[in-house]
Coordinates of C-alpha atoms in Angstrom, one line a residue:
Chain A
M1 CA 149.0 -73.5 179.8
L2 CA 146.2 -75.3 178.5
N3 CA 144.3 -73.2 175.8
R4 CA 141.5 -73.2 173.2
L5 CA 143.4 -71.6 170.4
K6 CA 143.3 -74.7 167.8
V7 CA 139.8 -74.8 168.5
L8 CA 139.2 -71.2 168.0
R9 CA 141.6 -71.2 164.8
A10 CA 139.5 -73.9 163.8
E11 CA 136.1 -72.2 164.0
R12 CA 137.5 -69.5 161.8
D13 CA 138.9 -72.0 159.3
W14 CA 142.4 -70.0 159.8
S15 CA 145.9 -71.7 159.3
Q16 CA 148.6 -71.4 161.8
Q17 CA 150.4 -69.3 159.6
D18 CA 146.9 -67.1 159.2
L19 CA 147.0 -66.7 163.0
A20 CA 150.5 -65.9 162.8
E21 CA 150.3 -63.3 160.2
R22 CA 147.4 -61.7 162.3
L23 CA 149.2 -61.6 165.5
E24 CA 152.6 -60.3 163.9
V25 CA 154.5 -63.4 165.1
S26 CA 155.8 -66.6 163.5
R27 CA 154.1 -69.7 162.6
Q28 CA 156.3 -71.6 165.3
S29 CA 155.4 -69.3 168.1
V30 CA 151.4 -70.0 167.3
N31 CA 152.6 -73.9 167.4
A32 CA 154.1 -73.5 170.5
I33 CA 151.3 -71.8 172.5
E34 CA 148.9 -74.1 171.0
T35 CA 150.7 -77.2 172.0
G36 CA 151.5 -75.7 175.6
K37 CA 155.0 -75.5 175.2
Y38 CA 155.5 -71.9 175.6
D39 CA 153.2 -69.4 177.7
P40 CA 152.7 -66.2 176.0
S41 CA 153.3 -63.0 177.6
L42 CA 150.7 -60.8 178.9
P43 CA 150.6 -58.3 175.9
L44 CA 150.4 -61.3 173.7
A45 CA 147.9 -63.0 175.6
F46 CA 145.8 -59.7 175.3
R47 CA 146.6 -59.4 171.5
I48 CA 145.2 -62.9 171.1
A49 CA 142.2 -62.2 173.4
E50 CA 141.5 -59.0 171.1
L51 CA 142.0 -60.7 168.0
F52 CA 139.3 -63.6 168.8
D53 CA 137.1 -60.8 170.6
K54 CA 137.0 -62.8 174.0
P55 CA 138.4 -62.8 177.5
I56 CA 141.8 -63.9 178.2
E57 CA 140.1 -66.6 180.6
D58 CA 137.8 -67.9 178.0
I59 CA 141.4 -68.6 175.9
F60 CA 143.5 -69.7 178.4
T61 CA 142.8 -71.9 181.2
S62 CA 144.3 -70.7 184.6
P63 CA 147.2 -73.5 185.6
S64 CA 145.9 -73.2 189.2
R65 CA 142.4 -73.9 188.5
H66 CA 143.3 -76.8 186.1
S67 CA 145.5 -78.2 188.9
S68 CA 142.4 -78.0 191.4
K69 CA 140.2 -79.8 189.0
A70 CA 142.7 -82.6 188.4
I71 CA 142.8 -83.1 192.1
Chain B
M1 CA 159.0 -84.3 150.3
N2 CA 161.8 -87.0 150.5
A3 CA 163.5 -86.6 154.0
I4 CA 167.2 -86.5 152.3
T5 CA 166.3 -83.0 150.8
S6 CA 164.3 -81.8 153.4
P7 CA 166.0 -78.0 154.3
R8 CA 166.3 -79.4 157.9
V9 CA 168.5 -82.3 156.8
T10 CA 170.3 -79.9 154.1
S11 CA 171.3 -77.5 156.5
R12 CA 172.6 -80.4 158.9
L13 CA 174.7 -81.6 156.2
W14 CA 176.2 -78.4 155.5
L15 CA 176.9 -77.7 159.2
G16 CA 178.8 -81.4 158.8
A17 CA 180.5 -80.2 155.9
Y18 CA 181.8 -77.1 157.7
F19 CA 183.1 -78.5 160.9
V20 CA 184.7 -81.4 158.4
A21 CA 186.2 -78.7 156.6
A22 CA 187.2 -76.3 158.9
F23 CA 188.7 -79.0 161.4
G24 CA 190.5 -81.1 158.6
T25 CA 192.0 -78.3 157.1
G26 CA 193.3 -77.0 160.6
W27 CA 194.8 -80.2 161.4
L28 CA 196.4 -80.8 157.7
F29 CA 198.2 -77.3 158.4
K30 CA 198.8 -78.1 162.1
A31 CA 200.3 -82.0 161.3
G32 CA 202.6 -80.5 158.3
I33 CA 200.7 -82.2 155.5
V34 CA 199.8 -78.7 154.1
P35 CA 202.2 -76.7 155.4
G36 CA 202.9 -72.7 155.0
W37 CA 200.8 -70.4 153.4
R38 CA 198.8 -73.2 151.4
G39 CA 197.3 -74.8 154.3
V40 CA 196.6 -71.5 156.0
A41 CA 194.6 -70.5 152.7
L42 CA 193.0 -73.9 152.8
F43 CA 192.0 -73.1 156.3
A44 CA 190.8 -69.7 155.6
A45 CA 189.0 -71.2 152.6
S46 CA 186.9 -73.7 154.3
F47 CA 185.1 -70.9 156.5
L48 CA 183.2 -69.7 153.3
L49 CA 181.4 -72.8 153.8
L50 CA 179.7 -70.7 156.2
I51 CA 177.9 -68.7 153.7
P52 CA 176.1 -71.8 152.2
L53 CA 175.6 -73.0 155.7
V54 CA 173.7 -69.8 157.1
R55 CA 171.7 -69.9 153.5
S56 CA 170.5 -73.7 154.1
V57 CA 169.7 -72.5 157.8
E58 CA 167.6 -69.8 157.0
R59 CA 165.5 -72.3 154.5
A60 CA 164.9 -74.4 157.4
Q61 CA 163.8 -71.8 159.6
A62 CA 161.7 -71.0 156.7
A63 CA 160.1 -74.3 156.1
G64 CA 159.6 -74.5 160.1
G65 CA 158.0 -71.3 160.3
C66 CA 160.7 -69.5 162.5
A67 CA 162.4 -67.4 160.2
S68 CA 162.5 -63.4 161.3
A69 CA 163.8 -60.3 159.8
A70 CA 166.0 -60.0 162.7
M71 CA 167.3 -63.6 162.6
R72 CA 168.0 -62.7 158.8
I73 CA 170.1 -59.6 159.6
Y74 CA 171.7 -61.3 162.5
N75 CA 173.0 -64.0 160.0
R76 CA 174.5 -61.7 158.0
R77 CA 176.3 -59.9 160.9
M78 CA 177.6 -63.0 162.0
I79 CA 178.8 -64.3 158.4
V80 CA 180.4 -60.6 158.2
A81 CA 182.1 -61.1 161.7
S82 CA 183.2 -64.4 161.6
L83 CA 184.7 -64.0 158.0
T84 CA 186.6 -61.1 159.3
Y85 CA 187.8 -62.8 162.5
V86 CA 189.1 -65.7 160.7
A87 CA 191.1 -63.6 158.2
V88 CA 192.3 -61.0 160.6
L89 CA 193.0 -63.6 163.3
L90 CA 195.2 -65.3 160.5
A91 CA 196.9 -62.0 159.5
G92 CA 197.8 -61.1 162.8
A93 CA 199.0 -64.6 164.0
G94 CA 201.5 -64.2 160.6
L95 CA 202.5 -60.7 161.5
A96 CA 203.3 -61.8 165.0
A97 CA 205.1 -64.9 164.2
Y98 CA 207.0 -63.9 161.0
L99 CA 208.1 -60.1 161.8
A100 CA 208.1 -60.6 165.6
P101 CA 207.4 -56.8 166.4
P102 CA 207.8 -55.0 169.7
A103 CA 205.5 -55.8 172.3
P104 CA 203.2 -52.7 171.9
V105 CA 202.6 -53.6 168.4
R106 CA 202.0 -57.0 169.4
V107 CA 199.5 -55.7 171.9
L108 CA 197.5 -53.5 169.2
L109 CA 197.8 -56.8 167.2
A110 CA 196.0 -58.5 169.5
I111 CA 193.2 -56.0 170.0
I112 CA 192.5 -55.5 166.1
V113 CA 192.2 -59.6 166.3
A114 CA 189.7 -59.3 169.0
L115 CA 187.5 -56.6 167.3
P116 CA 185.7 -59.0 165.4
V117 CA 184.5 -61.1 168.4
L118 CA 183.2 -57.7 169.7
L119 CA 181.3 -57.4 165.9
M120 CA 179.7 -61.1 167.0
V121 CA 178.6 -60.1 170.7
R122 CA 177.0 -56.9 169.0
A123 CA 175.0 -58.9 166.6
M124 CA 173.6 -61.0 169.0
A125 CA 172.9 -57.8 171.2
L126 CA 170.9 -56.5 168.6
L127 CA 169.3 -59.4 167.6
L128 CA 168.1 -59.7 171.1
R129 CA 166.7 -56.0 170.9
D130 CA 165.3 -56.2 167.4
E131 CA 163.7 -59.7 167.4
T132 CA 159.9 -59.1 168.2
D133 CA 158.8 -62.4 168.4
E134 CA 159.0 -62.9 171.9
Y135 CA 159.1 -67.0 171.7
L136 CA 162.1 -66.8 168.9
R137 CA 163.5 -64.3 171.3
M138 CA 163.2 -66.7 174.2
R139 CA 164.9 -69.4 172.2
V140 CA 167.8 -67.2 171.5
V141 CA 168.1 -66.3 175.1
E142 CA 168.1 -70.5 176.2
Q143 CA 170.5 -70.9 173.8
T144 CA 173.2 -68.4 174.9
L145 CA 172.6 -69.3 178.1
I146 CA 173.1 -73.3 177.8
A147 CA 176.3 -72.4 175.3
T148 CA 177.7 -70.0 178.1
G149 CA 177.2 -73.3 180.3
F150 CA 178.7 -75.7 178.0
L151 CA 181.7 -73.2 177.4
L152 CA 182.4 -72.8 181.2
V153 CA 182.2 -76.6 181.9
A154 CA 184.4 -77.3 179.1
A155 CA 187.1 -74.5 179.7
S156 CA 186.9 -75.5 183.6
L157 CA 187.7 -79.1 182.8
Y158 CA 190.0 -78.6 179.9
G159 CA 191.7 -76.2 182.3
F160 CA 192.0 -78.7 185.2
L161 CA 193.5 -81.3 182.5
N162 CA 196.0 -79.3 181.5
A163 CA 196.8 -78.3 185.2
F164 CA 197.1 -81.8 185.9
D165 CA 199.4 -82.5 182.7
V166 CA 197.2 -84.5 181.2
A167 CA 196.2 -82.3 177.9
P168 CA 198.1 -79.4 176.1
R169 CA 197.8 -76.0 176.8
L170 CA 195.1 -74.5 174.7
D171 CA 194.9 -71.0 173.1
A172 CA 192.3 -68.9 175.0
Y173 CA 190.4 -67.3 172.2
L174 CA 189.2 -70.8 171.2
V175 CA 186.6 -70.1 173.6
V176 CA 184.5 -68.5 170.7
P177 CA 184.3 -71.6 168.2
V178 CA 183.8 -73.6 171.5
W179 CA 180.6 -71.2 172.1
A180 CA 179.4 -71.7 168.9
V181 CA 179.4 -75.1 169.5
G182 CA 177.1 -74.8 172.7
L183 CA 174.7 -72.5 170.5
G184 CA 174.2 -75.8 168.5
I185 CA 174.1 -78.3 171.5
G186 CA 171.6 -75.6 172.8
R187 CA 169.2 -76.0 169.9
L188 CA 169.5 -79.7 170.1
F189 CA 168.3 -79.7 173.8
Q190 CA 165.6 -77.3 173.7
R191 CA 161.9 -78.6 174.0
D192 CA 161.0 -77.5 170.9
S193 CA 163.5 -78.6 168.6
S194 CA 161.6 -77.6 165.3
C195 CA 163.6 -74.7 164.3

């Protein structure tokens, strides 16, 4: 799933480790989400959204919308 | 950092050393090159390499950003269960072979020897319950599924090779180390192999 996590993190000058500590997950989890290797659960997605004070859809791109744009 | 000394490379070297030592000393005993209690002691001692192996894996996990408290506790539980398994297995096999106790005692021995395997399964279950990082938990679930698939295929194939008289009979308790090998293979086949 495409997301803006890396951009949002860079805007705050946070490293992956900084974000991982704020979310209470491993650095590898942050890396896997950022690179699209892993889609977070809804509770974790909400935690990410609350941390950045943004709606979920401002951070994660809906896969169906992304594929329809690609067509 | 030099690639040779990176924690990941070091952990793989320890893994290689562990397998060479375990299978090598087992072969030396089976082939009669180091017979008797010396061969058994050498084989049992090779499992002590699990301790530096697990420590090197933990260092690699920390360097890769995928260490967790639940995983550290799991590693310790697995070391204790594995070393207990080897000790009880060798003691049980020795008692059964040399003292030839009656069948009820041998049944009891078999149950005692199998108990550490229950500890390993318990360690895995507690890891899945206690791991709060959902991504790391998913990786463990994937590894166990791959390991189980590997074991099913390996055991079925070997069973048929044995049935068709092209392979010797093997003891069923070997499923435990084969499953452990499957866990390692699972790691290699995961999309994200950085942990």
